[in-house]
Each structure stands twice: as structure tokens, then as C-alpha cells.
Coordinates of C-alpha atoms in Angstrom, one line a residue:
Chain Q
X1 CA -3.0 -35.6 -9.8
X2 CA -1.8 -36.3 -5.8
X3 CA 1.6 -35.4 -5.1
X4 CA 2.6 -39.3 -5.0
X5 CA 2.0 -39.4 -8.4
X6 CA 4.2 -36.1 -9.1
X7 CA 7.0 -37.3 -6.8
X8 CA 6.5 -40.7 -9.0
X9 CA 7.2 -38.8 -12.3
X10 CA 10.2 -37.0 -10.9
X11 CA 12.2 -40.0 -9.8
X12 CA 11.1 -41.7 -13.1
X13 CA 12.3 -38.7 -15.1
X14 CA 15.0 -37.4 -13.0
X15 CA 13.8 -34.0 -13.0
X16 CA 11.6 -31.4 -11.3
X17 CA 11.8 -29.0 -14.2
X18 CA 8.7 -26.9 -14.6
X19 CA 8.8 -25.3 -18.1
X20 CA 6.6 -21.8 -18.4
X21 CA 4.5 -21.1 -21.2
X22 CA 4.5 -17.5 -21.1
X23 CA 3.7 -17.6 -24.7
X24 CA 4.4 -14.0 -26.7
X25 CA 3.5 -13.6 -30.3
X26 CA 6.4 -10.8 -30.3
X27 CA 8.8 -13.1 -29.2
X28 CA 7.8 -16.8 -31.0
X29 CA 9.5 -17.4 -34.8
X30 CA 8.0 -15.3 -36.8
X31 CA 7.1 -18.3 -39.3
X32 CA 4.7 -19.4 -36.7
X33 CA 3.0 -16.1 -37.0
X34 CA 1.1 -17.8 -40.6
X35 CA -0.3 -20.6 -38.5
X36 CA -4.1 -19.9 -37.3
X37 CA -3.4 -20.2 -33.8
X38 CA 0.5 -19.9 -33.4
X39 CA -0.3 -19.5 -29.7
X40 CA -0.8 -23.3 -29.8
X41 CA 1.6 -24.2 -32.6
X42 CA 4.2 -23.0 -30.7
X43 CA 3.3 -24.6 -27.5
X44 CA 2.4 -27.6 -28.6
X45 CA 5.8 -27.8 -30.6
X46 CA 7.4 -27.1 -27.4
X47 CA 5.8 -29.7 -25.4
X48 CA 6.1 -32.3 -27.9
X49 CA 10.4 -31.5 -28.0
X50 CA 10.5 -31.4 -23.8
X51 CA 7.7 -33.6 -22.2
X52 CA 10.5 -35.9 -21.4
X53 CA 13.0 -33.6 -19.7
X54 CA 10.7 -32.0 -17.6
X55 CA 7.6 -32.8 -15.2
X56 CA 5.3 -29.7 -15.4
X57 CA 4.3 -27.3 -17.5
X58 CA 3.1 -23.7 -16.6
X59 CA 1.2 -21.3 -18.5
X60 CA 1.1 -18.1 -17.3
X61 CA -2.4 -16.5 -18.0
X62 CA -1.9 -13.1 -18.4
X63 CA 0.1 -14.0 -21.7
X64 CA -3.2 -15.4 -22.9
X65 CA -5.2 -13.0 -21.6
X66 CA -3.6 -10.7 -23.3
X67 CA -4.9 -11.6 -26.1
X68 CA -8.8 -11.9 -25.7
X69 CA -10.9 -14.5 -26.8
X70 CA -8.3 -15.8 -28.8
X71 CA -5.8 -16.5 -26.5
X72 CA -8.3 -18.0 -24.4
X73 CA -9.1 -20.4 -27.1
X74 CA -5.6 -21.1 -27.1
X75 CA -4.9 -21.4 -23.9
X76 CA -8.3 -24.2 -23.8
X77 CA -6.3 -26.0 -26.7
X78 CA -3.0 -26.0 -25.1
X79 CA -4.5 -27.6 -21.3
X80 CA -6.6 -30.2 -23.6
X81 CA -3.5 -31.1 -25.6
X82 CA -1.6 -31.5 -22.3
X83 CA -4.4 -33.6 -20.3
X84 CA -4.9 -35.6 -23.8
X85 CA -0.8 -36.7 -25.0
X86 CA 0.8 -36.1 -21.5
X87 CA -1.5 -36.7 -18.9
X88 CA 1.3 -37.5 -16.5
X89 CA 2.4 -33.8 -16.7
X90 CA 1.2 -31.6 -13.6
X91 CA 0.2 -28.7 -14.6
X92 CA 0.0 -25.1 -13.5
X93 CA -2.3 -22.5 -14.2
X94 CA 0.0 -19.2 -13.0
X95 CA -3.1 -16.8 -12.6
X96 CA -2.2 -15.6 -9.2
X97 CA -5.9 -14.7 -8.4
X98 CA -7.4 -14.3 -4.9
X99 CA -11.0 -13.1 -4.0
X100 CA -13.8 -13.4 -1.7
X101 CA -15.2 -16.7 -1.0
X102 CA -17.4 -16.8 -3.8
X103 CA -15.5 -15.2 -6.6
X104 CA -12.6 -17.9 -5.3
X105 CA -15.4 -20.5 -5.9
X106 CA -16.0 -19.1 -9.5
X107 CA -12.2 -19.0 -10.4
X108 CA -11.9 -22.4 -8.5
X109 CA -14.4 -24.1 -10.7
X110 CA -12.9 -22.2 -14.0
X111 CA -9.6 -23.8 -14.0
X112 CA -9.8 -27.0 -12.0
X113 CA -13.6 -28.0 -13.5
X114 CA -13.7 -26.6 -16.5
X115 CA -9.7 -26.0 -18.1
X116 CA -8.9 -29.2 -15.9
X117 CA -5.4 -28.0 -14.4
X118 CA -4.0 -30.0 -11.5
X119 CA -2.8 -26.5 -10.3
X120 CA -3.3 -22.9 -9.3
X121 CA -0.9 -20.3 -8.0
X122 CA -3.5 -17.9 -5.4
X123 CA -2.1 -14.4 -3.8
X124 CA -2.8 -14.8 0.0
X125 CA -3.7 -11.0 0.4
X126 CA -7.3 -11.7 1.0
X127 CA -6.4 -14.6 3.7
X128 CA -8.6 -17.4 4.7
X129 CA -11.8 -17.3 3.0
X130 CA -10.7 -16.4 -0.3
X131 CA -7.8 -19.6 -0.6
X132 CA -10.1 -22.3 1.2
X133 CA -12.6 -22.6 -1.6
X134 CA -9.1 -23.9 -4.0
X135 CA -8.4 -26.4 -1.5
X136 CA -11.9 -28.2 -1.3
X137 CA -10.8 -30.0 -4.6
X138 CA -9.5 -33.2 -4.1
X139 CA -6.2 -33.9 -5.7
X140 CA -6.5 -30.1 -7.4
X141 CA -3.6 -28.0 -5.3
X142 CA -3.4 -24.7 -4.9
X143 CA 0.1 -22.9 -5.1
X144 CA 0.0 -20.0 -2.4
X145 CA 2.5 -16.9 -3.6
X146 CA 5.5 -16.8 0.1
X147 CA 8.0 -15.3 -1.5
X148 CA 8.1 -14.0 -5.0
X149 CA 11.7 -13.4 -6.8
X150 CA 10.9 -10.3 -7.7
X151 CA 12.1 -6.5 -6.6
X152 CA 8.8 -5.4 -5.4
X153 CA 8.6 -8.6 -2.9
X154 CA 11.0 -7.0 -0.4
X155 CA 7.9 -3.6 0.0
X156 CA 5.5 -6.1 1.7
X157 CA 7.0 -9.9 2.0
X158 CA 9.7 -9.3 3.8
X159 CA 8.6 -7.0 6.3
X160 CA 7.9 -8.4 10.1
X161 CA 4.9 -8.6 11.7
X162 CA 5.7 -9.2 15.1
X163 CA 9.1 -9.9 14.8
X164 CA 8.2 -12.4 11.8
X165 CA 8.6 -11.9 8.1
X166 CA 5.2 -11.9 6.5
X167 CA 6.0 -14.2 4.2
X168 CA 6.6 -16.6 7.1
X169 CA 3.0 -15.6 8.7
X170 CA 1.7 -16.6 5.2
X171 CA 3.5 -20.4 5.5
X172 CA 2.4 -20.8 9.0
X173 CA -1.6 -18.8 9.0
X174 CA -2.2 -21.2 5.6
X175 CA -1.3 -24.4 7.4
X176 CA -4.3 -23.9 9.4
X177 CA -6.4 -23.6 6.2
X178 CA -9.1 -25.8 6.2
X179 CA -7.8 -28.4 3.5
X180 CA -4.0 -27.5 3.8
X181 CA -2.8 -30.5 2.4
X182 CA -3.3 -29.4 -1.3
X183 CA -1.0 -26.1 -0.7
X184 CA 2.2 -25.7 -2.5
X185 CA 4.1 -22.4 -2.2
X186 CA 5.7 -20.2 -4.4
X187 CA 9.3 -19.2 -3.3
X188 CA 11.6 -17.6 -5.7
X189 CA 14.9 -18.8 -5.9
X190 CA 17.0 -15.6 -6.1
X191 CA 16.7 -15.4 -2.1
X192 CA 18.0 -19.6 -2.3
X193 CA 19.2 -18.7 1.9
X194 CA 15.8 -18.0 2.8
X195 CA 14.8 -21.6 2.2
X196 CA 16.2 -23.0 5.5
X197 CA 13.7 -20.7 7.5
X198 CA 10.9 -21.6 5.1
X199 CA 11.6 -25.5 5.5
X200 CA 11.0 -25.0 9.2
X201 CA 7.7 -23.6 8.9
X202 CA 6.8 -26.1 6.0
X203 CA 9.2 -29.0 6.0
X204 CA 7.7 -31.2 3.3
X205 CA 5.3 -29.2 1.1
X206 CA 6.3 -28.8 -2.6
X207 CA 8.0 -25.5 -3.5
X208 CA 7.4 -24.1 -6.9
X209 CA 10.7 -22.0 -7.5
X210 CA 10.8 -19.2 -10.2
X211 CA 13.9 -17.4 -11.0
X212 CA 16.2 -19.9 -11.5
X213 CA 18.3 -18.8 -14.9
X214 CA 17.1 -15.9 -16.5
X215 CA 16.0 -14.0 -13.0
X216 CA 19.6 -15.3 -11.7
X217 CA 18.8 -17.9 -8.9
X218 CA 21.0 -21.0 -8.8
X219 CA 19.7 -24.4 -8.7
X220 CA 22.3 -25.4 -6.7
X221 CA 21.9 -23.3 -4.0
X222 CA 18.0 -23.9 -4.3
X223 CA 18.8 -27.9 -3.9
X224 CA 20.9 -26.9 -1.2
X225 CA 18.5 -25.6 0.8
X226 CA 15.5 -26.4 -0.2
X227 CA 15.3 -30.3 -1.0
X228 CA 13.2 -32.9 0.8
X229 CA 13.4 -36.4 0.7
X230 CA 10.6 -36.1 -1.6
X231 CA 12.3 -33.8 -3.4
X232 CA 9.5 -31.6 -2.6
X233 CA 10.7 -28.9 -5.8
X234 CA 9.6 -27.6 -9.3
X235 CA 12.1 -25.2 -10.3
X236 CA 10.5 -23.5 -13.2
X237 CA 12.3 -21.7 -16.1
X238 CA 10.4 -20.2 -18.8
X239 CA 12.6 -17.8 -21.3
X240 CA 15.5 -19.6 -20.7
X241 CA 13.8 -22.7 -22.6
X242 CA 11.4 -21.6 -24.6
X243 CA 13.0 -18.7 -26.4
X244 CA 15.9 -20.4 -26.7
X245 CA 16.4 -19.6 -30.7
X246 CA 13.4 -17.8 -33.0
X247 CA 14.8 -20.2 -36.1
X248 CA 13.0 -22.7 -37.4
X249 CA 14.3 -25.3 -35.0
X250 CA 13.1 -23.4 -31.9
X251 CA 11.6 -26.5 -30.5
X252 CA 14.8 -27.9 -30.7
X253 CA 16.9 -25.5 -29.2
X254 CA 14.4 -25.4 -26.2
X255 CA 14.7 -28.9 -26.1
X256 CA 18.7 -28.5 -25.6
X257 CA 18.0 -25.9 -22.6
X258 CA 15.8 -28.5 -21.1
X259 CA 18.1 -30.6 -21.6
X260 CA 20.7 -29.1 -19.5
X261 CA 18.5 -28.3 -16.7
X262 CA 17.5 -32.2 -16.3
X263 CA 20.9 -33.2 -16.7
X264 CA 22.2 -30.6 -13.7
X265 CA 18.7 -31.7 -12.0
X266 CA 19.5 -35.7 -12.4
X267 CA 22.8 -34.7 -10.4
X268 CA 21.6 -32.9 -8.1
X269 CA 19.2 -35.7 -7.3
X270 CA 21.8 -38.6 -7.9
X271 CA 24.0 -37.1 -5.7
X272 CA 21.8 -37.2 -2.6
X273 CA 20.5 -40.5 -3.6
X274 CA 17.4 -39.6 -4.0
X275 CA 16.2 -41.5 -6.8
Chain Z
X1 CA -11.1 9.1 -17.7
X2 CA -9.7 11.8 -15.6
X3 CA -10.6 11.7 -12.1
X4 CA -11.9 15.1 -12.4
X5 CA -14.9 14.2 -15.3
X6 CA -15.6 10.8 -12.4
X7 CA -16.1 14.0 -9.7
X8 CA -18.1 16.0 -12.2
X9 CA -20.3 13.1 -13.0
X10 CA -21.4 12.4 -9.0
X11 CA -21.7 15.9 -8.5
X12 CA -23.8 15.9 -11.8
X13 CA -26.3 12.9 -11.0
X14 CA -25.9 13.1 -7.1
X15 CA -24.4 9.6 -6.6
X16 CA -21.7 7.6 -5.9
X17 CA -22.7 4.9 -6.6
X18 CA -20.8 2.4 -8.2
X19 CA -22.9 -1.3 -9.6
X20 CA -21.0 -4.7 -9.5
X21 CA -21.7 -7.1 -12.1
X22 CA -21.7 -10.0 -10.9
X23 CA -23.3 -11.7 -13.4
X24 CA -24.5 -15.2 -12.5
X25 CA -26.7 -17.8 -14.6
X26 CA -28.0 -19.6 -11.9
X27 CA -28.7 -16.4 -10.3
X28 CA -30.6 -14.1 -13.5
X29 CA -33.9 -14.3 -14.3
X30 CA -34.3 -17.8 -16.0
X31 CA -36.2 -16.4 -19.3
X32 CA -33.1 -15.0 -20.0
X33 CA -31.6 -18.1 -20.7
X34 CA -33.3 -18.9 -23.6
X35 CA -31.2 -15.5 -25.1
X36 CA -27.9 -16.4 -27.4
X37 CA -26.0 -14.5 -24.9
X38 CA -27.7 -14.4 -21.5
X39 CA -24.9 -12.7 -19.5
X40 CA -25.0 -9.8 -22.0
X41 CA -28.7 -9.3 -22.2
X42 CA -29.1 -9.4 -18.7
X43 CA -25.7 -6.9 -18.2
X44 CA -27.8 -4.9 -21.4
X45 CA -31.1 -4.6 -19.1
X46 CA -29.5 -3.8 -15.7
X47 CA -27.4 -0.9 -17.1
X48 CA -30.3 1.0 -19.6
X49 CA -32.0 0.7 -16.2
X50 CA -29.9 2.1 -13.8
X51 CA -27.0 4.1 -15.5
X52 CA -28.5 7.7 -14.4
X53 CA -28.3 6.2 -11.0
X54 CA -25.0 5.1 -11.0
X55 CA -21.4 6.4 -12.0
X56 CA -19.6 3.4 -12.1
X57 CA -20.0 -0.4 -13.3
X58 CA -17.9 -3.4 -12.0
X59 CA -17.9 -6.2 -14.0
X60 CA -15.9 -9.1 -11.4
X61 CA -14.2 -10.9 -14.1
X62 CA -13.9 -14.3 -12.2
X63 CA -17.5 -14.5 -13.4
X64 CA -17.2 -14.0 -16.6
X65 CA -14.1 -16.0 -16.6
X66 CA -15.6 -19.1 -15.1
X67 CA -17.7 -19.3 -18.2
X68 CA -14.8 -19.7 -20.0
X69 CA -14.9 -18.1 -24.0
X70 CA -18.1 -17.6 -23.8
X71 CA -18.0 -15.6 -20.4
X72 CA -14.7 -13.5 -22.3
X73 CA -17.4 -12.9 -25.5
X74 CA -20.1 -11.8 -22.5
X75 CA -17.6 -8.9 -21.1
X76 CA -16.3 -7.8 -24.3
X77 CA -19.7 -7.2 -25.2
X78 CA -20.3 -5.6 -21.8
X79 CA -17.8 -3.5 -21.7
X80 CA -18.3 -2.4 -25.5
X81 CA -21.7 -1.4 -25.0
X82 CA -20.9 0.5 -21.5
X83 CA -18.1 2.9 -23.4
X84 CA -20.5 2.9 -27.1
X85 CA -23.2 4.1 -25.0
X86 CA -22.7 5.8 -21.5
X87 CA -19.2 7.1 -22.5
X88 CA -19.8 8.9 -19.1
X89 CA -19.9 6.1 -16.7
X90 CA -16.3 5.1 -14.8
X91 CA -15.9 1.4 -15.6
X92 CA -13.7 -1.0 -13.3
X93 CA -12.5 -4.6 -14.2
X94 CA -12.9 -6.2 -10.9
X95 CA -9.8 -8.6 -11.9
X96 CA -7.7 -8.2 -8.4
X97 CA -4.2 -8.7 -10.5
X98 CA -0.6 -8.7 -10.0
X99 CA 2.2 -10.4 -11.1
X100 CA 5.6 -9.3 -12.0
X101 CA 7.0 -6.8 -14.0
X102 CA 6.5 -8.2 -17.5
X103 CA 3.5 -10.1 -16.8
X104 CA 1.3 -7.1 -15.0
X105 CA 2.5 -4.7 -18.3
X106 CA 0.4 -8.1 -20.3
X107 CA -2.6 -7.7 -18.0
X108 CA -2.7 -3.9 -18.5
X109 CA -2.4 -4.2 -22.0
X110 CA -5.7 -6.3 -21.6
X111 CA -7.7 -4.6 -19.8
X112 CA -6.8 -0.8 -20.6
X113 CA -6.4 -0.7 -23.9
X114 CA -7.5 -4.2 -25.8
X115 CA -10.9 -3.7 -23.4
X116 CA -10.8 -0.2 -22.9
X117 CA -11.5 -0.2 -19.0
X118 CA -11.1 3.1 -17.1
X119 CA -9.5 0.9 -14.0
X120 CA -8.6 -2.2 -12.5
X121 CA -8.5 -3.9 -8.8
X122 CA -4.9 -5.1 -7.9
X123 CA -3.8 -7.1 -5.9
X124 CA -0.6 -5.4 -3.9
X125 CA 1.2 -8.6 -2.2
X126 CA 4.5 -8.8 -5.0
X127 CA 4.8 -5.0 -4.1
X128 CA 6.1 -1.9 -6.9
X129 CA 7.1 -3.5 -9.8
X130 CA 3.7 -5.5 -10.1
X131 CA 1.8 -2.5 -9.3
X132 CA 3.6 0.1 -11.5
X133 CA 3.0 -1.2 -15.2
X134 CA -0.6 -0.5 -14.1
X135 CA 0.4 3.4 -13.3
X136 CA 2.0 4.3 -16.5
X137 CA -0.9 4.9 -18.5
X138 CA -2.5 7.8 -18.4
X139 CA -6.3 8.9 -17.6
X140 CA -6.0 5.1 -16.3
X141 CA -6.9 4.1 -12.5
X142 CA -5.4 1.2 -10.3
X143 CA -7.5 0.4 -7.6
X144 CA -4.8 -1.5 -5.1
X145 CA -6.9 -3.3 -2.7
X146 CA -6.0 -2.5 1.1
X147 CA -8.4 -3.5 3.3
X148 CA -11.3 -5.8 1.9
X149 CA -14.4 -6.9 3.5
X150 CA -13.8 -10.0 3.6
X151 CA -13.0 -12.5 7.2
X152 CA -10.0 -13.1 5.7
X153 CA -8.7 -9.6 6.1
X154 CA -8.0 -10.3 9.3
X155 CA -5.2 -13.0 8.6
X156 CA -2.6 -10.7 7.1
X157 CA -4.1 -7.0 6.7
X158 CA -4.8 -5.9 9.8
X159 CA -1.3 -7.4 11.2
X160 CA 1.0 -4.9 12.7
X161 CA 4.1 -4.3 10.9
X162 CA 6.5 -2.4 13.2
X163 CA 3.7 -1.3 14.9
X164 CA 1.8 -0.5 12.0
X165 CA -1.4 -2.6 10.0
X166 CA -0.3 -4.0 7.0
X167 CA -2.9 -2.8 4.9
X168 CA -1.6 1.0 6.3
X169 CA 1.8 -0.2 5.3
X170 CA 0.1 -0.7 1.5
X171 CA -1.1 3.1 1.5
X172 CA 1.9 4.6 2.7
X173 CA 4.4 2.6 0.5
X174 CA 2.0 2.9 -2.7
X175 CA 2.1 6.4 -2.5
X176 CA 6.0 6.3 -3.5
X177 CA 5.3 4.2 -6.8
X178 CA 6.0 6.2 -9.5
X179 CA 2.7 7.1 -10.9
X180 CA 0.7 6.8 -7.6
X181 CA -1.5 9.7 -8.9
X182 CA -3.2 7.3 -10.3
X183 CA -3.7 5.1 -7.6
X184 CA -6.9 4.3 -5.8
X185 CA -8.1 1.8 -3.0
X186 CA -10.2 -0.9 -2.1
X187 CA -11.7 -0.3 1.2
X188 CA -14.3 -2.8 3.0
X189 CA -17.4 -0.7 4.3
X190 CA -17.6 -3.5 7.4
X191 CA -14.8 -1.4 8.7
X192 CA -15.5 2.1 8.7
X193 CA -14.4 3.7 11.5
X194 CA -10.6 2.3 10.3
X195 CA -11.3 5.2 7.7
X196 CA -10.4 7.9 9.7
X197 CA -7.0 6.0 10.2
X198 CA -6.9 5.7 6.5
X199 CA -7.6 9.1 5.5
X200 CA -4.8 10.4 7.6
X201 CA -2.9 8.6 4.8
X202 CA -4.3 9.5 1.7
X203 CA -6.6 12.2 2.5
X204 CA -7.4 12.5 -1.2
X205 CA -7.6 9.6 -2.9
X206 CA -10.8 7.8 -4.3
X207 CA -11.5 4.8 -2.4
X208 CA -13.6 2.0 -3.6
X209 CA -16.3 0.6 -0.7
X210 CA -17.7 -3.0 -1.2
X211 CA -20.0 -4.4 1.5
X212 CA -22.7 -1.9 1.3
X213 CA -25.6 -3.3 2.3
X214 CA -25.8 -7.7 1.4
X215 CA -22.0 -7.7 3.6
X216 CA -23.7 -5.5 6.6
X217 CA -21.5 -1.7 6.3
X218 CA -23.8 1.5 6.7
X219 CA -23.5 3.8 3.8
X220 CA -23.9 6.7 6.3
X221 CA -20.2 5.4 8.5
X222 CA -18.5 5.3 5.1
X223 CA -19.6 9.0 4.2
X224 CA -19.1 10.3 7.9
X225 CA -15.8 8.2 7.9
X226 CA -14.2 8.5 4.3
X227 CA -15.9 11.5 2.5
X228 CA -13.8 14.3 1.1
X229 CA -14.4 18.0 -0.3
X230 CA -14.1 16.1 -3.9
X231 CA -16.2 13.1 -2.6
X232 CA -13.7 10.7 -2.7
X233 CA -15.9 7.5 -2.6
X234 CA -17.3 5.3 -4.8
X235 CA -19.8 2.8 -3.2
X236 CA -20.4 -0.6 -4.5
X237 CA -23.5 -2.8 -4.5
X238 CA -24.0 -6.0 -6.9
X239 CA -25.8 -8.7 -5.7
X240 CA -28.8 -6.1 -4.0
X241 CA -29.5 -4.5 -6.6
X242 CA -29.1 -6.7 -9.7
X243 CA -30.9 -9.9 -8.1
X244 CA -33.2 -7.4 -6.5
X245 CA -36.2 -9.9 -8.3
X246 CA -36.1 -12.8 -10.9
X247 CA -38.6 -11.8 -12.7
X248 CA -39.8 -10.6 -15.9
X249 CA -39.8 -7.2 -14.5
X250 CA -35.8 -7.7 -12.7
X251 CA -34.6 -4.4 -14.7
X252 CA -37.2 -2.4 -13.3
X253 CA -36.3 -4.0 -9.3
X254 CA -33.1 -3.2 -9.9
X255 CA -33.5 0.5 -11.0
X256 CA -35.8 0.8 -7.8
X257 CA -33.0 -0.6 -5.4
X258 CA -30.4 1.7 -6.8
X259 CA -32.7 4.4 -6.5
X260 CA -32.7 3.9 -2.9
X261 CA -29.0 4.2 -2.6
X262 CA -28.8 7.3 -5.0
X263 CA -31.6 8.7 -2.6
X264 CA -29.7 8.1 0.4
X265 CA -26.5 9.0 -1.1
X266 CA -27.7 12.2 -2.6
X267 CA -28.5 13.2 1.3
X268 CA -25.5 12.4 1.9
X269 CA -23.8 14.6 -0.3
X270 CA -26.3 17.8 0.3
X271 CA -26.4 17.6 4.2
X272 CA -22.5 18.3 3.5
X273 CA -22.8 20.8 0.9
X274 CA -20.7 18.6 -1.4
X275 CA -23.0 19.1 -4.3

């Protein structure tokens, strides 16, 4: 998918909700649990109750690693029933892997080839040669972790390197990256003040923005200071929606939660005329 | 495994060294491909070949993973048939990881327990809490990557923070994690002489070296560099040894490369009286 066509979908929708698939079978109904693959199930009733409210969805990996071979299998099902019934949804594989040029390559291949995600999210630890070999695909982007909205971000991201945070060096060494265009950037949204320094390194790239709602970042204060007149946002939330109720009408209640978010999302647009 | 039985074990078979399996089908021996599972078998060969050679096996998971299920099958069996049958070899899921709080706990659960790996490569970037779900199981190793061999370690690692390289910065502020006993490090052999730097830091820990030998670092600046009275070092080849030949007699290549390095490393060891 190229950005034009994700910008598209937002204004058409009047949302840049991102809704996280971080799919638990402790934490799904329990009547799902009879299903052969309530992985799925439960995604797929999730998707089919939001895919109007929102523009992405996310799964994060780990959730299906978690689970072997089978959540592999349903992690394959849940990126095919995507691509198949919504293909205007930009997806996000959240795998935040990073690796020498070749292993990149491998991982690269894996989920833009083979799962066929418009998206990655990539740790930028390794630098140069192990986030180039993501950006060779064309209209495939690659989501590069600034500024997480976790504790632990504040050990390392935060800290200056010659008088700069490194989270900053990370905006400004990646826009040299050979194929730069494709990079999108993590920024949580519990440090929303930070986004007026980040929009000066990177004034019009898309933001993916955890931590709204559950992780207690405000979408106002993220809109604030962090919209472009592309929008240039996903503001993801992912327990807040999807774990909404555990009855049988989960998908329902998610889609309430969704619901809300569009609705404070639509204003937030409206009121910068920006649809 | 306790880091004690991995010391026993080199001081036992006189080696360090530590085999990456980087297990590629356009790279194996092509009668292999008419096997059911051609990643196993050739995994299968390689180890009843070279385990009394060796102490430690690193499956790099992006490979696996870029076959999708059938790559996750090809592991499982790998790592099933490494623990069933050389119970005595320290085995490291070369997965580079990390990822908040919740979602790191998911991705120890998979590879600790559900896979039964004795370690795992981390990624250090989103700082303590990603790192310490990792920590908190016992006679379990992280291996938090600090300096890799790789060009791009030059974009953020070796920045100075207040003076100091950030990849120094990761070893001094890991070793307040609670659980940091159980930490170990990646540590690129194309730098060796930064390991005197390095050990001033953790004069103990075990360090994982890639870049022996295909990436150009000299086994003998690592040892005269990084070695400690308990070793301290775990050397890593993959694609010298186990694409030492293509053909029918590939098992037999390898064991002859990784006879070399045991050779050299054994010298190593006795010419210090570390044995």
C-alpha cells in the first residue's frame, strides 16, 4: 500500500485508529476457547465488528509466537483474512526485529513476501545495514522504534549523544538510509511534548503512536503536537478495544471502544479541517 | 543450564566454540532437498558431526522463520533433537528480541520454556523492562547484544553518550537489571581490542563473538582481548563451517572446519593454562 492510499483511507474514514491484535488465549471469552483455532475466531470477529472505525490493524508477533506452530498458523490466517475482506487496511506486523544485512533480508522477505504485510516495526540498534534491506521493498514500509512509551525507553532513548537525545540521532542517521522514504517511526504517546522536537527532524513521516489509553497518553495532546497536514498518525490501542468485555458480545463491545476513538479522532481531524 | 556446567563443558572438550545455524535451502547440499524436512536433516547431519567439537549451537531464527510453518516445524525439531540428545551442549536462539514488558514475558515464554532454549539474543534499545522478563528465569541466559559486527554498529553503538560509547552505556546500565546474573553479551570479533574497554566493565561475564573468521576477526585478538580465568567466551562460526562443501560428504567438511577452530582454540586455552 503507498502512504497516498493510507492518507486516502483516513480522510474517507475519519480515523487513524490502529487496532492491536495482541491476541491472548488467557484473556479472549472463554467460549472461544472450543473453536479450533480461537486465535483466529477471535480476530477475525474483531475485524469484522471494527474494519470501519479504524484504518490498520496490528498484530503483535510475540502473542503468536508464543504459541508455536500454531499460533503461526494463526497469525498466516489472520494476515490472509485481512489482505482477502479488507485489503484497504494497512497493516502492521509489530516484530520489532533488527539483524545483520542478511538475516534483515530473511525477515524482510518473511513478512512482506511471504505473510504479505504492508508493514514492519525494526529496532535501529544494529543501524544501517540491518534496516536498509526493509526499505528495498517498494510500497512495503518499515516502522523504525524512536521512542517507545515504555519505562525502560528513558535507560538508552533519551540519553544525549553529543548534546542530542538518541532517539533524535535515530530520526535524523535513518533519513540518510538508503530508501528512506518507506520509514515510519514509532513514538509513544505518553511523552505527547516530545513530538514538536521529533516533527523538526521528521516533519511529514507517519508516526505510529502506542500508549494512547491503556498506557495513559492522550490523543489530544498527541494531535496537538504531532499532526501533519497529512495527518501523518496511527494512534494504536490494543487492550483498550479488544478486551473490552470477555461476554459473548466481545466483538461488540470492542466495536463501541472503537467507536469512541473514531469519534474523538473525526474531531480532532474536523477541527483542523483536515478532511 | 548453569553457567558453571557451560565452563565445565569447554574445559571438558577444550573449545569454545559455539556453531550458528544458519540454515539456508539455497545454501545446503541440494540432495538434501529431496528430504520431507530438509532444514532438519541437514541441522541432524551438522550436529552428530561436530557436537564433541563444539559447546554451543545457534540456530538464527529469522531463518527458520522466513520459511514460515514449515521453518517453525524445522526448529522445533532442531532444538528437540539438540536437548533429546546432547543434553550437554549450551543452545542459543539467535532471535535478537525486545519489546515491552508484557510482550518480552510472551517471547520468553517461547523460547525458554515452550522450546526449551538455554538462552536468547536481545535486543537492548526499549531498555529494563524489555530486558528483565528475560532475567527472571532461572538457569536461563540473555545474551543483550552490545557491540555487533556489523557496519551498522557504527551508527548508534559506538556514539558517545556523555563521553561514553553507547554500547559501554548498555553494559554498565544492564548490570543494575534485576537479574543481570544472568546476563551475557554480544560482542563483534571485528573489534577486539574494544575488549579490553569492555572487560573493565564486566570482567566476568560470558560474551558471545560473531565474526570469527567469514566477517574477518582473529580468534587469537578475541582470546588475548576478552578471555578470563573461567573462559568467558563463546566463539561463533556458521556459515564456514556448515557450508564448508555441498557435497554428499558436507557433514564430514564441516566436522573438519570445526576441528580447526577447536584446534586453535584448544591452544588457546593451554598456552594460558585455562584448561
Amino acid at each position: 500500500m503507498t502512504t497516498e492510499d493510507l492518507v486516502q483511507q483516513i480522510r474517507k474514514k475519519k480515523t487513524f485508529l490502529c487496532i492491536g491484535l495482541d491476541t491472548d488465549l488467557e484473556k479472549i471469552p472463554p467460549h472461544l476457547l472450543e473453536e479450533e483455532d480461537p486465535i483466529f475466531e477471535f480476530n477475525k470477529a474483531i475485524i469484522d465488528a471494527t474494519h470501519h472505525l479504524c484504518v490498520a490493524y496490528k498484530p503483535n508477533i510475540a502473542f503468536y509466537e508464543a504459541y508455536g506452530i500454531n499460533g503461526w498458523k494463526s497469525l498466516e490466517r489472520t494476515i490472509e483474512y485481512l489482505n482477502k475482506n479488507y485489503p484497504e487496511q494497512f497493516t502492521i506486523a509489530d516484530a520489532k526485529r533488527g539483524d545483520i544485512g542478511n538475516t534483515s533480508a530473511r525477515y524482510a522477505k518473511a513478512f512482506f513476501e511471504d505473510l504479505n504485510f504492508d508493514s514492519i516495526t525494526i529496532a535501529p540498534y544494529m543501524g544501517k545495514d540491518s534496516v536498509e534491506p526493509f526499505l528495498s521493498f517498494k510500497n512495503k514500509h518499515t516502522i523504525l522504534l524512536a521512542l517507545t512509551s515504555n519505562i525502560g525507553a528513558f535507560d538508552f532513548q533519551t540519553k544525549k549523544i553529543d548534546g542530542k537525545e538518541l532517539y533524535k540521532e535515530v530520526l535524523a542517521i535513518s533519513k540518510s538510509y538508503h530508501g528512506s522514504q518507506n520509514l515510519m517511526y514509532v513514538v509513544g504517546a505518553t511523552k505527547a511534548e516530545y513530538l514538536t522536537e521529533i516533527r523538526k527532524i521528521i516533519p511529514e513521516s507517519f508516526l505510529l503512536v502506542p500508549g494512547v489509553g491503556a498506557q495513559g497518553g492522550s490523543l489530544q495532546e498527541v494531535c496537538k503536537y504531532g499532526i501533519t497536514s497529512d495527518v501523518g498518525l496511527l494512534v494504536n490501542s490494543s487492550r483498550g478495544i479488544i478486551y473490552a468485555s470477555t461476554a459473548m458480545d466481545f466483538a461488540n463491545a470492542a466495536k463501541e471502544k472503537a467507536n469512541d476513538l473514531q469519534g474523538q479522532m473525526q474531531k480532532e481531524l474536523e477541527s483542523r479541517n483536515l478532511l
